[in-house]
XYZ file of C-alpha atoms in Angstrom:
144
model
C 0.000 0.000 0.000
C 1.423 3.399 -0.895
C 1.580 6.460 1.357
C -0.794 8.301 -0.990
C -3.518 5.749 -0.477
C -2.958 5.830 3.292
C -3.284 9.608 3.383
C -6.488 9.551 1.343
C -8.072 7.028 3.661
C -7.650 9.221 6.730
C -10.360 11.637 7.730
C -9.353 15.158 8.695
C -8.642 15.757 12.363
C -11.649 17.134 14.225
C -11.532 20.856 14.967
C -10.213 21.734 18.410
C -12.911 22.884 20.822
C -12.994 24.518 24.204
C -15.775 23.738 26.664
C -17.234 26.622 28.673
C -20.153 26.072 31.017
C -21.331 23.027 29.066
C -21.104 24.639 25.617
C -18.526 23.700 22.983
C -16.737 26.499 21.110
C -14.622 25.739 18.059
C -11.131 27.209 18.182
C -10.807 29.610 15.239
C -8.386 29.034 12.378
C -4.957 30.393 13.239
C -5.509 29.980 16.984
C -4.281 27.169 19.217
C -5.811 25.302 22.117
C -3.062 25.683 24.740
C -4.976 23.712 27.397
C -8.610 22.640 27.811
C -9.304 26.156 29.151
C -6.908 28.405 27.211
C -6.911 29.546 23.588
C -4.148 31.656 22.064
C -4.640 33.531 18.815
C -2.529 36.075 16.972
C -4.300 38.977 18.672
C -5.519 37.437 21.955
C -4.941 34.936 24.715
C -7.991 33.856 26.716
C -8.072 31.727 29.846
C -11.411 30.410 31.169
C -11.361 29.571 34.881
C -14.028 27.894 36.994
C -14.265 29.143 40.581
C -16.226 28.266 43.677
C -18.471 30.887 45.277
C -15.991 31.647 48.098
C -13.164 32.287 45.608
C -15.461 34.556 43.588
C -15.722 37.023 46.495
C -12.057 38.052 46.738
C -10.121 35.859 44.318
C -10.451 37.907 41.116
C -9.491 41.180 42.857
C -6.418 39.591 44.430
C -5.490 37.851 41.192
C -5.823 41.085 39.166
C -3.743 43.019 41.704
C -1.015 40.342 41.700
C -0.954 40.211 37.866
C -0.710 44.001 37.679
C 2.221 44.033 40.143
C 4.013 41.146 38.407
C 3.682 42.791 34.983
C 4.411 46.290 36.363
C 1.111 47.410 34.904
C -0.857 50.607 35.056
C -3.417 51.074 37.858
C -6.431 48.761 37.739
C -9.680 50.067 36.302
C -12.871 48.427 37.527
C -15.515 48.157 34.804
C -18.852 46.485 34.126
C -19.086 43.803 31.475
C -20.956 40.643 30.570
C -19.832 37.046 30.722
C -21.904 35.643 27.925
C -25.202 37.426 28.689
C -24.851 37.621 32.482
C -23.829 40.956 34.051
C -20.314 40.765 35.490
C -17.454 42.900 36.779
C -13.929 43.194 35.450
C -10.568 44.739 36.116
C -8.435 45.932 33.264
C -4.942 47.331 33.003
C -2.201 47.873 30.461
C 1.476 47.011 30.663
C 4.557 47.386 28.507
C 6.002 44.458 26.549
C 9.002 44.183 24.242
C 6.730 44.798 21.249
C 4.580 47.603 22.715
C 1.591 47.641 25.027
C -0.594 44.720 26.070
C -3.896 44.895 27.938
C -5.510 42.479 30.346
C -9.172 42.207 31.145
C -9.972 39.986 34.123
C -13.736 39.444 34.199
C -15.588 37.558 36.897
C -19.158 36.633 37.717
C -21.725 33.870 37.527
C -23.000 32.509 34.233
C -25.322 29.537 33.837
C -25.095 29.009 37.613
C -21.298 28.655 37.531
C -18.866 31.160 39.110
C -16.165 31.914 36.536
C -13.239 34.188 35.824
C -11.968 35.054 32.352
C -8.513 36.441 31.699
C -8.234 38.077 28.281
C -4.967 39.535 27.001
C -4.980 41.641 23.828
C -2.857 44.276 22.144
C -5.763 46.752 22.009
C -7.215 48.459 25.089
C -10.873 47.401 24.845
C -13.236 50.325 25.427
C -16.115 48.749 23.514
C -17.089 45.210 22.599
C -16.042 45.597 18.960
C -12.422 45.941 20.153
C -12.497 42.503 21.770
C -11.454 39.751 19.314
C -14.476 37.897 17.887
C -13.654 34.528 19.478
C -13.223 36.103 22.944
C -16.467 38.094 22.540
C -18.390 34.803 22.770
C -17.314 34.680 26.412
C -16.901 38.306 27.535
C -18.158 41.583 26.126
C -18.550 45.139 27.331
C -21.677 47.186 27.840
C -20.972 49.275 24.718
């Protein structure tokens, strides 16, 4: 049997998917599934974290403050947002990298009965939902 006939007999690999609160989301072309809860694209990195209710109370604030200190970021801004369609809170800050500025949005809240935190890193400071990469907007978006 030749290699050509072996290659033709194989079906294409299934598209990588990330599971978030019981829903499957296909990883977009050009992006990579880094772990079952992290997707990295050319213009974003998103981490989806499940929390318990106790961790939801103080965990995201502490985490955002520690990230800001570690990255020597600008002061935290607290903003309102949505995790999927559920109202949520977020912290955002910018920090310098070798290639310019990067921005982190750390959103937290309860969606579909599950406490969650989403860490989104982009190279654009998101002031409105349209500035959040399309794949990430399925999980977190702003009021505007």
